[in-house]
Every structure is written in C-alpha cells, then in structure tokens.
PDB file of C-alpha atoms in Angstrom:
ATOM      1  CA  UNK A 161     110.017  20.339 171.971  1.00 90.00           C
ATOM      2  CA  UNK A 162     108.257  21.097 168.687  1.00 91.00           C
ATOM      3  CA  UNK A 163     104.549  21.907 168.958  1.00 91.00           C
ATOM      4  CA  UNK A 164     102.711  21.523 165.664  1.00 90.00           C
ATOM      5  CA  UNK A 165      99.123  22.721 165.590  1.00 86.00           C
ATOM      6  CA  UNK A 166      97.067  21.522 162.657  1.00 83.00           C
ATOM      7  CA  UNK A 167      93.956  23.641 162.170  1.00 74.00           C
ATOM      8  CA  UNK A 168      92.757  22.230 158.871  1.00 65.00           C
ATOM      9  CA  UNK A 169      92.896  18.691 157.496  1.00 54.00           C
ATOM     10  CA  UNK A 170      94.417  19.944 154.258  1.00 55.00           C
ATOM     11  CA  UNK A 171      97.238  21.880 155.874  1.00 55.00           C
ATOM     12  CA  UNK A 172     100.798  21.093 154.830  1.00 55.00           C
ATOM     13  CA  UNK A 173     103.399  20.580 157.532  1.00 64.00           C
ATOM     14  CA  UNK A 174     106.270  22.578 156.097  1.00 65.00           C
ATOM     15  CA  UNK A 175     108.912  21.774 158.684  1.00 71.00           C
ATOM     16  CA  UNK A 176     111.132  18.716 158.307  1.00 83.00           C
ATOM     17  CA  UNK A 177     109.887  15.969 160.587  1.00 91.00           C
ATOM     18  CA  UNK A 178     112.221  13.204 161.642  1.00 95.00           C
ATOM     19  CA  UNK A 179     110.905   9.646 161.960  1.00 97.00           C
ATOM     20  CA  UNK A 180     108.944   9.277 165.158  1.00 97.00           C
ATOM     21  CA  UNK A 181     107.154   6.883 167.467  1.00 98.00           C
ATOM     22  CA  UNK A 182     103.814   8.510 168.221  1.00 98.00           C
ATOM     23  CA  UNK A 183     100.938   7.760 170.598  1.00 98.00           C
ATOM     24  CA  UNK A 184      97.453   8.789 169.469  1.00 95.00           C
ATOM     25  CA  UNK A 185      94.372   9.747 171.490  1.00 92.00           C
ATOM     26  CA  UNK A 186      92.446  12.531 173.193  1.00 88.00           C
ATOM     27  CA  UNK A 187      94.491  12.138 176.375  1.00 92.00           C
ATOM     28  CA  UNK A 188      92.177  14.125 178.640  1.00 89.00           C
ATOM     29  CA  UNK A 189      93.961  13.596 181.925  1.00 91.00           C
ATOM     30  CA  UNK A 190      96.897  11.394 180.915  1.00 95.00           C
ATOM     31  CA  UNK A 191      95.544   8.745 183.287  1.00 96.00           C
ATOM     32  CA  UNK A 192      97.182   5.367 183.976  1.00 96.00           C
ATOM     33  CA  UNK A 193      95.743   3.896 180.792  1.00 95.00           C
ATOM     34  CA  UNK A 194      97.153   6.744 178.735  1.00 96.00           C
ATOM     35  CA  UNK A 195     100.508   6.325 180.454  1.00 96.00           C
ATOM     36  CA  UNK A 196     100.759   2.793 179.041  1.00 96.00           C
ATOM     37  CA  UNK A 197     100.912   4.432 175.604  1.00 97.00           C
ATOM     38  CA  UNK A 198     103.182   7.258 176.735  1.00 97.00           C
ATOM     39  CA  UNK A 199     105.676   4.866 178.314  1.00 97.00           C
ATOM     40  CA  UNK A 200     105.774   2.747 175.157  1.00 97.00           C
ATOM     41  CA  UNK A 201     106.948   5.868 173.329  1.00 97.00           C
ATOM     42  CA  UNK A 202     109.409   6.874 176.036  1.00 97.00           C
ATOM     43  CA  UNK A 203     110.952   3.430 176.357  1.00 97.00           C
ATOM     44  CA  UNK A 204     112.091   3.236 172.740  1.00 96.00           C
ATOM     45  CA  UNK A 205     115.127   5.014 171.370  1.00 94.00           C
ATOM     46  CA  UNK A 206     114.905   4.252 167.675  1.00 95.00           C
ATOM     47  CA  UNK A 207     112.678   7.210 166.795  1.00 97.00           C
ATOM     48  CA  UNK A 208     111.833  10.692 167.990  1.00 97.00           C
ATOM     49  CA  UNK A 209     109.187  10.729 170.718  1.00 98.00           C
ATOM     50  CA  UNK A 210     105.815  12.139 169.651  1.00 98.00           C
ATOM     51  CA  UNK A 211     102.227  12.477 170.816  1.00 98.00           C
ATOM     52  CA  UNK A 212      99.175  13.407 168.773  1.00 96.00           C
ATOM     53  CA  UNK A 213      95.950  14.543 170.406  1.00 94.00           C
ATOM     54  CA  UNK A 214      92.807  16.413 169.434  1.00 88.00           C
ATOM     55  CA  UNK A 215      91.887  19.889 170.635  1.00 83.00           C
ATOM     56  CA  UNK A 216      88.790  18.434 172.298  1.00 74.00           C
ATOM     57  CA  UNK A 217      87.982  14.849 173.320  1.00 66.00           C
ATOM     58  CA  UNK A 218      85.671  13.253 170.751  1.00 63.00           C
ATOM     59  CA  UNK A 219      83.598  11.772 173.576  1.00 60.00           C
ATOM     60  CA  UNK A 220      82.541  15.318 174.493  1.00 55.00           C
ATOM     61  CA  UNK A 221      82.029  16.628 170.986  1.00 58.00           C
ATOM     62  CA  UNK A 222      78.319  15.871 170.768  1.00 58.00           C
ATOM     63  CA  UNK A 223      77.612  15.635 174.477  1.00 55.00           C
ATOM     64  CA  UNK A 224      74.620  17.566 175.808  1.00 59.00           C
ATOM     65  CA  UNK A 225      75.929  17.485 179.361  1.00 59.00           C
ATOM     66  CA  UNK A 226      76.366  20.815 181.129  1.00 53.00           C
ATOM     67  CA  UNK A 227      79.924  19.627 181.794  1.00 57.00           C
ATOM     68  CA  UNK A 228      80.723  18.978 178.118  1.00 56.00           C
ATOM     69  CA  UNK A 229      83.182  21.869 177.970  1.00 68.00           C
ATOM     70  CA  UNK A 230      84.896  21.002 181.251  1.00 81.00           C
ATOM     71  CA  UNK A 231      88.291  19.337 181.100  1.00 88.00           C
ATOM     72  CA  UNK A 232      90.541  17.256 183.299  1.00 94.00           C
ATOM     73  CA  UNK A 233      93.558  18.826 181.574  1.00 93.00           C
ATOM     74  CA  UNK A 234      93.801  21.783 179.209  1.00 92.00           C
ATOM     75  CA  UNK A 235      95.885  21.807 176.039  1.00 92.00           C
ATOM     76  CA  UNK A 236      98.460  23.913 177.874  1.00 93.00           C
ATOM     77  CA  UNK A 237      98.566  21.385 180.724  1.00 94.00           C
ATOM     78  CA  UNK A 238      99.145  18.560 178.257  1.00 95.00           C
ATOM     79  CA  UNK A 239     101.959  20.397 176.513  1.00 96.00           C
ATOM     80  CA  UNK A 240     103.643  21.140 179.842  1.00 95.00           C
ATOM     81  CA  UNK A 241     103.217  17.506 180.913  1.00 96.00           C
ATOM     82  CA  UNK A 242     104.731  16.091 177.702  1.00 97.00           C
ATOM     83  CA  UNK A 243     107.599  18.576 177.696  1.00 97.00           C
ATOM     84  CA  UNK A 244     108.618  17.509 181.203  1.00 96.00           C
ATOM     85  CA  UNK A 245     108.668  13.889 180.017  1.00 97.00           C
ATOM     86  CA  UNK A 246     111.047  14.732 177.191  1.00 96.00           C
ATOM     87  CA  UNK A 247     108.835  14.450 174.100  1.00 97.00           C
ATOM     88  CA  UNK A 248     110.217  15.810 170.837  1.00 96.00           C
ATOM     89  CA  UNK A 249     106.979  16.451 168.930  1.00 95.00           C
ATOM     90  CA  UNK A 250     103.438  17.305 169.965  1.00 96.00           C
ATOM     91  CA  UNK A 251     100.830  17.283 167.194  1.00 94.00           C
ATOM     92  CA  UNK A 252      97.541  19.001 168.063  1.00 93.00           C
ATOM     93  CA  UNK A 253      94.664  18.565 165.621  1.00 89.00           C
ATOM     94  CA  UNK A 254      91.874  21.111 165.898  1.00 85.00           C
ATOM     95  CA  UNK A 255      88.408  19.599 165.678  1.00 82.00           C
ATOM     96  CA  UNK A 256      86.662  20.639 162.452  1.00 77.00           C
ATOM     97  CA  UNK A 257      83.886  19.439 160.149  1.00 77.00           C
ATOM     98  CA  UNK A 258      86.578  18.348 157.694  1.00 80.00           C
ATOM     99  CA  UNK A 259      88.205  16.181 160.347  1.00 80.00           C
ATOM    100  CA  UNK A 260      84.910  14.622 161.448  1.00 82.00           C
ATOM    101  CA  UNK A 261      84.053  13.606 157.880  1.00 85.00           C
ATOM    102  CA  UNK A 262      87.551  12.481 156.895  1.00 88.00           C
ATOM    103  CA  UNK A 263      87.634   8.780 156.005  1.00 91.00           C
ATOM    104  CA  UNK A 264      90.081   6.616 157.908  1.00 92.00           C
ATOM    105  CA  UNK A 265      92.383   5.954 154.943  1.00 94.00           C
ATOM    106  CA  UNK A 266      92.922   9.679 154.445  1.00 92.00           C
ATOM    107  CA  UNK A 267      93.418  10.049 158.206  1.00 91.00           C
ATOM    108  CA  UNK A 268      96.227   7.476 158.025  1.00 94.00           C
ATOM    109  CA  UNK A 269      97.828   9.243 155.075  1.00 92.00           C
ATOM    110  CA  UNK A 270      97.661  12.735 156.596  1.00 90.00           C
ATOM    111  CA  UNK A 271      98.258  12.098 160.278  1.00 92.00           C
ATOM    112  CA  UNK A 272     100.571   9.108 160.223  1.00 95.00           C
ATOM    113  CA  UNK A 273     102.389   8.803 156.918  1.00 94.00           C
ATOM    114  CA  UNK A 274     102.694  12.529 156.187  1.00 91.00           C
ATOM    115  CA  UNK A 275     103.889  13.231 159.713  1.00 93.00           C
ATOM    116  CA  UNK A 276     106.654  10.647 159.202  1.00 95.00           C
ATOM    117  CA  UNK A 277     105.412   8.421 162.034  1.00 97.00           C
ATOM    118  CA  UNK A 278     107.075   5.017 161.815  1.00 98.00           C
ATOM    119  CA  UNK A 279     105.669   3.480 164.993  1.00 98.00           C
ATOM    120  CA  UNK A 280     102.060   4.064 166.072  1.00 98.00           C
ATOM    121  CA  UNK A 281     100.937   3.427 169.659  1.00 97.00           C
ATOM    122  CA  UNK A 282      97.193   3.306 170.475  1.00 96.00           C
ATOM    123  CA  UNK A 283      94.773   1.786 172.949  1.00 94.00           C
ATOM    124  CA  UNK A 284      92.577  -1.083 171.794  1.00 91.00           C
ATOM    125  CA  UNK A 285      89.522   1.195 172.020  1.00 90.00           C
ATOM    126  CA  UNK A 286      91.036   3.798 169.658  1.00 91.00           C
ATOM    127  CA  UNK A 287      88.864   4.746 166.680  1.00 90.00           C
ATOM    128  CA  UNK A 288      89.371   7.335 163.975  1.00 89.00           C
ATOM    129  CA  UNK A 289      88.023   8.596 160.672  1.00 86.00           C
ATOM    130  CA  UNK A 290      84.434   9.172 159.608  1.00 84.00           C
ATOM    131  CA  UNK A 291      81.990   7.633 162.107  1.00 84.00           C
ATOM    132  CA  UNK A 292      84.955   6.018 163.850  1.00 85.00           C
ATOM    133  CA  UNK A 293      85.181   3.345 161.147  1.00 89.00           C
ATOM    134  CA  UNK A 294      88.924   3.138 161.592  1.00 91.00           C
ATOM    135  CA  UNK A 295      89.869   0.973 164.585  1.00 94.00           C
ATOM    136  CA  UNK A 296      93.084   0.124 166.337  1.00 94.00           C
ATOM    137  CA  UNK A 297      93.052  -3.199 164.487  1.00 94.00           C
ATOM    138  CA  UNK A 298      92.804  -1.305 161.174  1.00 95.00           C
ATOM    139  CA  UNK A 299      96.267   0.146 161.756  1.00 96.00           C
ATOM    140  CA  UNK A 300      97.765  -3.355 161.789  1.00 96.00           C
ATOM    141  CA  UNK A 301      96.963  -3.624 158.072  1.00 95.00           C
ATOM    142  CA  UNK A 302      99.752  -1.205 157.107  1.00 96.00           C
ATOM    143  CA  UNK A 303     102.980  -2.943 158.212  1.00 96.00           C
ATOM    144  CA  UNK A 304     104.761  -1.711 155.094  1.00 96.00           C
ATOM    145  CA  UNK A 305     104.223   1.901 156.164  1.00 96.00           C
ATOM    146  CA  UNK A 306     104.510   1.804 159.954  1.00 97.00           C
ATOM    147  CA  UNK A 307     104.649  -0.490 162.962  1.00 97.00           C
ATOM    148  CA  UNK A 308     101.593  -0.548 165.242  1.00 97.00           C
ATOM    149  CA  UNK A 309     101.470  -1.312 168.961  1.00 97.00           C
ATOM    150  CA  UNK A 310      98.032  -1.767 170.544  1.00 96.00           C
ATOM    151  CA  UNK A 311      97.711  -1.535 174.331  1.00 95.00           C
ATOM    152  CA  UNK A 312      94.950  -3.178 176.378  1.00 93.00           C
ATOM    153  CA  UNK A 313      92.492  -1.190 178.485  1.00 89.00           C
ATOM    154  CA  UNK A 314      93.333  -1.059 182.194  1.00 92.00           C
ATOM    155  CA  UNK A 315      90.782  -1.706 184.953  1.00 92.00           C
ATOM    156  CA  UNK A 316      90.733  -0.562 188.568  1.00 91.00           C
ATOM    157  CA  UNK A 317      88.046  -1.340 191.162  1.00 84.00           C
ATOM    158  CA  UNK A 318      86.182  -3.243 188.400  1.00 88.00           C
ATOM    159  CA  UNK A 319      85.978  -0.047 186.350  1.00 92.00           C
ATOM    160  CA  UNK A 320      87.655   0.744 183.045  1.00 93.00           C
ATOM    161  CA  UNK A 321      90.253   3.456 183.539  1.00 94.00           C
ATOM    162  CA  UNK A 322      88.902   6.186 181.304  1.00 92.00           C
ATOM    163  CA  UNK A 323      88.528   9.945 181.169  1.00 90.00           C
ATOM    164  CA  UNK A 324      84.753   9.494 181.356  1.00 89.00           C
ATOM    165  CA  UNK A 325      84.959   7.514 184.597  1.00 93.00           C
ATOM    166  CA  UNK A 326      87.396  10.045 186.059  1.00 94.00           C
ATOM    167  CA  UNK A 327      85.001  12.850 185.179  1.00 93.00           C
ATOM    168  CA  UNK A 328      82.127  11.025 186.850  1.00 92.00           C
ATOM    169  CA  UNK A 329      84.246  10.355 189.933  1.00 95.00           C
ATOM    170  CA  UNK A 330      85.138  14.051 190.249  1.00 96.00           C
ATOM    171  CA  UNK A 331      81.555  15.166 189.781  1.00 94.00           C
ATOM    172  CA  UNK A 332      80.515  12.675 192.469  1.00 94.00           C
ATOM    173  CA  UNK A 333      83.216  13.904 194.832  1.00 94.00           C
ATOM    174  CA  UNK A 334      85.078  10.581 194.694  1.00 96.00           C
ATOM    175  CA  UNK A 335      88.581  12.059 194.668  1.00 96.00           C
ATOM    176  CA  UNK A 336      90.129   8.762 195.800  1.00 96.00           C
ATOM    177  CA  UNK A 337      88.895   6.951 192.685  1.00 96.00           C
ATOM    178  CA  UNK A 338      89.803   9.815 190.363  1.00 96.00           C
ATOM    179  CA  UNK A 339      93.331   9.975 191.789  1.00 97.00           C
ATOM    180  CA  UNK A 340      93.733   6.194 191.544  1.00 96.00           C
ATOM    181  CA  UNK A 341      92.837   6.287 187.850  1.00 97.00           C
ATOM    182  CA  UNK A 342      95.024   9.306 187.182  1.00 97.00           C
ATOM    183  CA  UNK A 343      97.970   7.850 189.066  1.00 96.00           C
ATOM    184  CA  UNK A 344      98.495  11.282 190.652  1.00 96.00           C
ATOM    185  CA  UNK A 345      96.508  14.026 192.350  1.00 97.00           C
ATOM    186  CA  UNK A 346      93.828  15.793 190.338  1.00 97.00           C
ATOM    187  CA  UNK A 347      94.743  19.446 189.978  1.00 96.00           C
ATOM    188  CA  UNK A 348      93.324  22.730 188.743  1.00 96.00           C
ATOM    189  CA  UNK A 349      94.873  26.135 188.120  1.00 95.00           C
ATOM    190  CA  UNK A 350      93.352  29.429 189.119  1.00 94.00           C
ATOM    191  CA  UNK A 351      93.929  33.026 190.093  1.00 94.00           C
ATOM    192  CA  UNK A 352      93.363  34.412 193.579  1.00 92.00           C
ATOM    193  CA  UNK A 353      90.560  36.977 193.716  1.00 87.00           C
ATOM    194  CA  UNK A 354      88.863  39.012 196.431  1.00 76.00           C
ATOM    195  CA  UNK A 355      86.031  37.295 198.278  1.00 60.00           C
ATOM    196  CA  UNK A 356      83.639  38.207 201.097  1.00 57.00           C
ATOM    197  CA  UNK A 357      86.274  37.723 203.830  1.00 52.00           C
ATOM    198  CA  UNK A 358      83.980  35.361 205.728  1.00 53.00           C
ATOM    199  CA  UNK A 359      86.851  32.946 206.291  1.00 50.00           C
ATOM    200  CA  UNK A 360      88.921  35.709 207.858  1.00 50.00           C
ATOM    201  CA  UNK A 361      86.071  36.542 210.227  1.00 53.00           C
ATOM    202  CA  UNK A 362      85.911  32.893 211.276  1.00 58.00           C
ATOM    203  CA  UNK A 363      89.635  32.738 211.913  1.00 56.00           C
ATOM    204  CA  UNK A 364      90.237  30.639 208.766  1.00 72.00           C
ATOM    205  CA  UNK A 365      91.175  33.120 206.016  1.00 78.00           C
ATOM    206  CA  UNK A 366      90.786  31.740 202.519  1.00 84.00           C
ATOM    207  CA  UNK A 367      92.205  32.310 199.067  1.00 88.00           C
ATOM    208  CA  UNK A 368      89.277  32.543 196.668  1.00 90.00           C
ATOM    209  CA  UNK A 369      90.010  31.094 193.255  1.00 93.00           C
ATOM    210  CA  UNK A 370      88.668  31.805 189.813  1.00 92.00           C
ATOM    211  CA  UNK A 371      89.611  29.122 187.299  1.00 93.00           C
ATOM    212  CA  UNK A 372      92.089  29.953 184.552  1.00 88.00           C
ATOM    213  CA  UNK A 373      90.487  27.335 182.293  1.00 89.00           C
ATOM    214  CA  UNK A 374      87.220  25.323 182.271  1.00 89.00           C
ATOM    215  CA  UNK A 375      88.397  22.543 184.584  1.00 93.00           C
ATOM    216  CA  UNK A 376      85.986  20.028 186.084  1.00 94.00           C
ATOM    217  CA  UNK A 377      85.129  21.280 189.560  1.00 94.00           C
ATOM    218  CA  UNK A 378      84.594  18.433 192.053  1.00 95.00           C
ATOM    219  CA  UNK A 379      81.302  18.045 193.867  1.00 94.00           C
ATOM    220  CA  UNK A 380      80.539  20.493 196.667  1.00 94.00           C
ATOM    221  CA  UNK A 381      82.332  19.638 199.876  1.00 94.00           C
ATOM    222  CA  UNK A 382      85.546  20.102 201.838  1.00 95.00           C
ATOM    223  CA  UNK A 383      88.780  18.600 200.511  1.00 97.00           C
ATOM    224  CA  UNK A 384      92.341  18.096 201.704  1.00 97.00           C
ATOM    225  CA  UNK A 385      94.486  19.955 199.188  1.00 97.00           C
ATOM    226  CA  UNK A 386      97.980  21.083 198.300  1.00 97.00           C
ATOM    227  CA  UNK A 387      98.179  24.765 197.424  1.00 96.00           C
ATOM    228  CA  UNK A 388     101.087  25.600 195.113  1.00 95.00           C
ATOM    229  CA  UNK A 389     102.261  29.190 194.734  1.00 93.00           C
ATOM    230  CA  UNK A 390     105.613  30.487 193.525  1.00 90.00           C
ATOM    231  CA  UNK A 391     106.805  26.872 193.052  1.00 89.00           C
ATOM    232  CA  UNK A 392     106.225  25.993 196.707  1.00 92.00           C
ATOM    233  CA  UNK A 393     103.456  23.763 198.076  1.00 94.00           C
ATOM    234  CA  UNK A 394     101.465  24.190 201.290  1.00 95.00           C
ATOM    235  CA  UNK A 395      98.945  21.933 202.971  1.00 96.00           C
ATOM    236  CA  UNK A 396      95.470  23.372 202.826  1.00 95.00           C
ATOM    237  CA  UNK A 397      91.776  22.607 203.001  1.00 94.00           C
ATOM    238  CA  UNK A 398      89.434  23.709 200.268  1.00 95.00           C
ATOM    239  CA  UNK A 399      85.704  24.292 200.408  1.00 92.00           C
ATOM    240  CA  UNK A 400      83.748  24.014 197.189  1.00 94.00           C
ATOM    241  CA  UNK A 401      80.193  25.247 197.440  1.00 89.00           C
ATOM    242  CA  UNK A 402      77.983  28.043 198.666  1.00 80.00           C
ATOM    243  CA  UNK A 403      78.918  27.959 202.417  1.00 73.00           C
ATOM    244  CA  UNK A 404      75.276  27.656 203.577  1.00 66.00           C
ATOM    245  CA  UNK A 405      76.022  28.379 207.254  1.00 63.00           C
ATOM    246  CA  UNK A 406      77.087  31.976 206.574  1.00 68.00           C
ATOM    247  CA  UNK A 407      76.284  34.386 203.727  1.00 66.00           C
ATOM    248  CA  UNK A 408      75.049  31.646 201.392  1.00 62.00           C
ATOM    249  CA  UNK A 409      76.038  32.250 197.768  1.00 65.00           C
ATOM    250  CA  UNK A 410      73.947  31.785 194.645  1.00 70.00           C
ATOM    251  CA  UNK A 411      76.854  30.152 192.796  1.00 76.00           C
ATOM    252  CA  UNK A 412      79.552  27.812 194.083  1.00 83.00           C
ATOM    253  CA  UNK A 413      82.924  29.195 195.085  1.00 88.00           C
ATOM    254  CA  UNK A 414      86.360  27.609 195.504  1.00 93.00           C
ATOM    255  CA  UNK A 415      87.908  28.799 198.789  1.00 92.00           C
ATOM    256  CA  UNK A 416      91.167  27.507 200.244  1.00 93.00           C
ATOM    257  CA  UNK A 417      92.511  27.920 203.754  1.00 91.00           C
ATOM    258  CA  UNK A 418      96.310  27.643 203.420  1.00 93.00           C
ATOM    259  CA  UNK A 419      98.135  26.252 206.441  1.00 92.00           C
ATOM    260  CA  UNK A 420     101.117  28.204 207.784  1.00 88.00           C
ATOM    261  CA  UNK A 421     100.863  30.932 205.168  1.00 87.00           C
ATOM    262  CA  UNK A 422      99.883  34.583 205.525  1.00 80.00           C
ATOM    263  CA  UNK A 423     101.278  36.439 202.500  1.00 81.00           C
ATOM    264  CA  UNK A 424      99.287  38.773 200.243  1.00 79.00           C
ATOM    265  CA  UNK A 425      98.534  36.761 197.100  1.00 86.00           C
ATOM    266  CA  UNK A 426      95.707  38.546 195.264  1.00 86.00           C
ATOM    267  CA  UNK A 427      95.903  38.211 191.466  1.00 88.00           C
ATOM    268  CA  UNK A 428      98.561  35.496 191.681  1.00 91.00           C
ATOM    269  CA  UNK A 429      98.207  32.298 189.650  1.00 93.00           C
ATOM    270  CA  UNK A 430      98.203  29.117 191.714  1.00 95.00           C
ATOM    271  CA  UNK A 431      97.695  25.370 191.420  1.00 96.00           C
ATOM    272  CA  UNK A 432      95.496  23.242 193.642  1.00 96.00           C
ATOM    273  CA  UNK A 433      96.018  19.475 194.063  1.00 97.00           C
ATOM    274  CA  UNK A 434      93.123  17.475 195.531  1.00 98.00           C
ATOM    275  CA  UNK A 435      94.316  14.855 198.041  1.00 97.00           C
ATOM    276  CA  UNK A 436      91.020  13.491 199.354  1.00 96.00           C
ATOM    277  CA  UNK A 437      87.510  14.488 200.354  1.00 96.00           C
ATOM    278  CA  UNK A 438      87.002  15.327 204.013  1.00 95.00           C
ATOM    279  CA  UNK A 439      83.254  15.807 204.150  1.00 93.00           C
ATOM    280  CA  UNK A 440      80.208  16.882 202.165  1.00 91.00           C
ATOM    281  CA  UNK A 441      79.007  20.456 202.244  1.00 87.00           C
ATOM    282  CA  UNK A 442      76.632  20.957 205.152  1.00 84.00           C
ATOM    283  CA  UNK A 443      74.802  23.656 207.094  1.00 81.00           C
ATOM    284  CA  UNK A 444      75.841  23.878 210.741  1.00 81.00           C
ATOM    285  CA  UNK A 445      73.523  24.863 213.556  1.00 75.00           C
ATOM    286  CA  UNK A 446      75.765  27.747 214.549  1.00 79.00           C
ATOM    287  CA  UNK A 447      78.903  29.633 213.584  1.00 81.00           C
ATOM    288  CA  UNK A 448      80.651  28.168 216.628  1.00 85.00           C
ATOM    289  CA  UNK A 449      79.883  24.640 215.441  1.00 85.00           C
ATOM    290  CA  UNK A 450      81.340  25.503 212.046  1.00 84.00           C
ATOM    291  CA  UNK A 451      84.511  26.954 213.589  1.00 83.00           C
ATOM    292  CA  UNK A 452      84.932  23.876 215.777  1.00 87.00           C
ATOM    293  CA  UNK A 453      84.565  21.585 212.768  1.00 86.00           C
ATOM    294  CA  UNK A 454      87.091  23.561 210.723  1.00 88.00           C
ATOM    295  CA  UNK A 455      89.610  23.420 213.545  1.00 90.00           C
ATOM    296  CA  UNK A 456      89.195  19.647 213.787  1.00 92.00           C
ATOM    297  CA  UNK A 457      89.524  19.202 210.014  1.00 92.00           C
ATOM    298  CA  UNK A 458      92.694  21.280 209.917  1.00 92.00           C
ATOM    299  CA  UNK A 459      94.287  19.176 212.658  1.00 93.00           C
ATOM    300  CA  UNK A 460      93.314  15.930 210.909  1.00 94.00           C
ATOM    301  CA  UNK A 461      94.646  17.035 207.520  1.00 95.00           C
ATOM    302  CA  UNK A 462      97.886  18.342 209.043  1.00 94.00           C
ATOM    303  CA  UNK A 463      98.543  15.055 210.819  1.00 93.00           C
ATOM    304  CA  UNK A 464      97.692  12.912 207.803  1.00 94.00           C
ATOM    305  CA  UNK A 465      99.687  14.799 205.170  1.00 94.00           C
ATOM    306  CA  UNK A 466     102.470  16.549 207.070  1.00 88.00           C
ATOM    307  CA  UNK A 467     105.143  14.606 205.137  1.00 88.00           C
ATOM    308  CA  UNK A 468     103.978  16.013 201.798  1.00 88.00           C
ATOM    309  CA  UNK A 469     105.408  19.469 202.478  1.00 79.00           C
TER     310      UNK A 469
END
C-alpha cells in the first residue's frame, strides 16, 4: 500500500499514480456510515482503491472542547485498518492555513484531478474548500473529469451515525451505542506501566495503562473488555476512574484485570476493546463490599463473553 502524505497544498506528487476510485472524508472511527463509502471503493475493480483523509477532523479544528484533541482512531490506526482491507493508496492531507483558505475549485484540481482520481465517493454531508463552500453536489458538476458517487447518511436509534455522536456516546459511557455506530468494538492502545498495586492487594491484580495516543477515554466506570497482548485476546474487566474506595487518585486511571492471565507484562504495548459498560464508578462502604462486587462482575462477564476467547 502506498501512503502519500501531503503537508502543503502546493506540493507536487512526484510518484506515478494510477487511476483510482477514492473515498474522501475525515474518517475518525471508520464507523458504519464511513464503511458505506469504503465498501463502494472495495466493490469496484476498474480502478485502484484509494482513501483520502485529513490529519485532523475538521469538526474538531476550531472546537473549544477539552476533548478536541482526542480521537476515536489515530492516523496510524487508520492506515493499519485500510491496509488490512486491501487499499492501494492512502492520501493524508495535513491541516494548514493554506488548506483552510483553498477555494473548492483548486481543491478539486489538486486533490482529485492531480491525484488521478477517476471515481470520487463521498457522503452527502461532505464539504470542502474555503468555508466549506464545496459540497458533495458540487462534485457532480465535473462528469468530464471524474465520476461521483454520493452516499446517504445512516441513522441508528434515531441518531445520525457520525463521529460526533460516537464521541458523545463514549464520553457518556454509552459503549453500546458507540459500538453500534462503529459496527465493531471501540478500542484503544496503550502501554502497561507500574501502578499502586491496589488491585493485587484486593486479589484482582490489574494492568495499568498509559495511552499511546490521545484516544477518547470513556466515562468513569467499570467495563467488560478484551485485552489483546502478543496477538492473543483475553477477557477482562477495566476500571476507568479514581477508585474512590481505596487510595483515591487525583487523576483518572485505566486499570484492567485480565482473566486467566498472570504473566509479567510491564512496558508491553497492548490493545483494549470495550464490550459493554458494567456499572458506574462508585464508592463502596468497605473493602469487603468492593471485593464482593468485583468477584460478581468477573463471573458475570466470564459467563456472558466466554465464546469470544
């Protein structure tokens, strides 16, 4: 797969590009709506398969939210995802002042015509160029240069499937909704670090994670999870929060109790898939109450998801 990073709007692409069918968007998450575009590309055989996305979603560019730099998927995640699907080209456009002020006609010339894209695939909410003046319908005006396919927005539970709604679901702890919109389990990648060993003292040792990238961290609570290490997955339960019953922290931590696993894994990189939310974070009346609850949760998760591993 060829990865072409474009850091300036005036850059020349000096490698020969074969004619391609390309989907365009920010693609933060590659949710079910995005997959409508992706599958349109994959299901044709006339052209090379390509995807163009921006280094940062435009919806977050001017956001003042404290979560504006948090992502559902990193650039590296997207590249890995597209490579597994068999894409030939990935075009990544770095966000710049030049790009933001580029008019839509020049956008078409530089990022469609110059890249030798012969079939463009977009959602009907796609906009591009200065102030978003270029719309998906605008692309239909250039049939002599390229074919355009416009896909409708998908809805689930009366909500538009969008990266914004997935973000909100994660921040609200609604893993079920986020996973429905993604069409798969939400996942993050991290490295195992040393913690306070409180889980070990309780009889539920945990792997403490520090994120490898600025992923969105779901709302504080306990979650059923899949813990992937060395290409093997294990059922687990993950606490996100400050564990208020014992040694309360000033900042939230991500701590995972891995079922049927006891190896030394400090400094290893791992992946965590979120299956569902088990309960909110809470303060128990005693350590014994906490231990009893954890035992019950582990039994419930094991019974519910035993076929996943």
